[in-house]
Amino acid sequence: MNPRLTVDGRPRHLLDLEHLPAARLQALLHRAQMFAGGGQAPAALSGVAVCTLFFEPSTRTRLSFQLAAQRLGAHILNFDASTSSATKGETDLDTFRTIQAMGVRGFVVRHRIDGAVAALAEAALPGVAVLNAGDGRSHHPTQGLLDMLTLRQAKGEDFSKLKVVIVGDVKHSRVARSDLHALRALGCGEIRVCGPAALLPDANTLRGCVVTQDFDAAMDGVDAAMMLRLQRERMAEGLVTSLEDYHRDFGLTAARLRRAAPDAIVMHPGPMNRGIEIADDVADGGQSRVLAQVANGVAVRMAVLESLLGE
Ligand code: NCD
């Protein structure tokens, strides 16, 4: 039996977007759009306990999962590694099994190590679902989904004519990896990737993308620019010479945005480093969809929790 599937063949966990068939991805977006549009949330998780298990800091991902679970009627528990028995030497696996033994059925897990969330999912008991809220630089599936929902709302459901550029520290970005999978799965017309050579990922991650270090050219005619944070905590020393140089070469300014399609949208998963990868007036400008992304995060996480843990 495939440990990723339930007995009736449904996905058990949400660990990445690679293993999510395009039809299921579309169905989740459809359901999330219903929630985003104010659709009634059923108490699908009534009596179900969900734990956010975060071994890395978070603002929007954790809070929006909490809100999503609450809106579906779940009990929500929050585990924070920095205030837990992890500081006394308990292993992540023992922590997971301990909370699971309390009857928790949903685990929303963030971890700094690639593959650590999938490893915990191996220890899940029948009926328990693990949702990846970001592992290392590998996967951030719900961010990929909420970014696709934001694109769909602005540009419609047909992505075949869209030009999208992902800019910045792609090498260290789990958001970029999940976005790339989702954009390919939804048939995006042209995916451009732009960043300094030292911050570009391997060729397999970039397959099918137009890759450039010329940010001005990369902005020409795009329908959406997805900006990424410089993830210095995941970076070896010296990959970026100075923040001023980075902003000059890869920061999204109003002048650069004028090269895009007139109705282009600007996205950023947050947290933003203003004045580095994005200028203030662009972050707060009329084309910014940064806060729409946050709102869509709640809707997408409701759809995912409902599909994995609902009756
Ligand atoms: C991102 C993350 O933690 O992967 N933030 C988020 O979840 N919205 C991006 C980042 O850390 O830059």
CSV table of N, CA and C in Angstrom, one decimal, residues 8 25 29 53 83-84 92 100 145 156 177 205 254 286 302 306:
chain,number,residue,atom,x,y,z
A,8,ASP,N,-8.8,4.4,0.8
A,8,ASP,CA,-9.6,4.7,-0.4
A,8,ASP,C,-8.9,5.5,-1.5
A,25,LEU,N,-5.1,19.5,-7.6
A,25,LEU,CA,-4.6,20.8,-7.4
A,25,LEU,C,-5.7,21.8,-7.8
A,29,LEU,N,-7.9,24.5,-5.5
A,29,LEU,CA,-8.0,25.9,-5.8
A,29,LEU,C,-9.5,26.3,-5.9
A,53,LEU,N,3.2,22.4,14.5
A,53,LEU,CA,4.4,22.0,15.1
A,53,LEU,C,5.6,22.7,14.4
A,83,THR,N,10.1,27.0,23.2
A,83,THR,CA,9.5,26.9,24.5
A,83,THR,C,9.1,25.5,25.0
A,84,SER,N,9.6,24.5,24.3
A,84,SER,CA,9.2,23.1,24.5
A,84,SER,C,10.3,22.3,25.1
A,92,ASP,N,12.8,15.3,17.7
A,92,ASP,CA,11.6,15.7,17.0
A,92,ASP,C,10.6,14.6,16.8
A,100,GLN,N,1.0,13.1,19.1
A,100,GLN,CA,0.1,12.1,18.4
A,100,GLN,C,-0.6,11.2,19.5
A,145,LEU,N,0.1,26.8,-3.5
A,145,LEU,CA,-1.4,26.9,-3.8
A,145,LEU,C,-1.9,28.3,-3.6
A,156,GLY,N,-7.4,35.1,-14.3
A,156,GLY,CA,-8.2,34.0,-14.8
A,156,GLY,C,-7.6,32.6,-14.7
A,177,ARG,N,10.4,26.8,-5.3
A,177,ARG,CA,10.3,25.4,-5.8
A,177,ARG,C,8.8,25.0,-5.9
A,205,THR,N,15.7,22.0,-11.2
A,205,THR,CA,14.7,22.9,-10.6
A,205,THR,C,14.3,23.9,-11.7
A,254,ALA,N,9.6,51.0,-9.0
A,254,ALA,CA,8.5,51.4,-9.8
A,254,ALA,C,9.0,51.5,-11.3
A,286,GLY,N,-0.6,50.0,-6.0
A,286,GLY,CA,-1.8,49.5,-6.5
A,286,GLY,C,-1.7,48.1,-7.2
A,302,MET,N,-7.8,26.2,4.6
A,302,MET,CA,-9.1,25.6,4.9
A,302,MET,C,-9.3,24.5,3.9
A,306,GLU,N,-9.6,20.6,5.1
A,306,GLU,CA,-10.9,19.9,4.9
A,306,GLU,C,-10.7,18.7,4.1
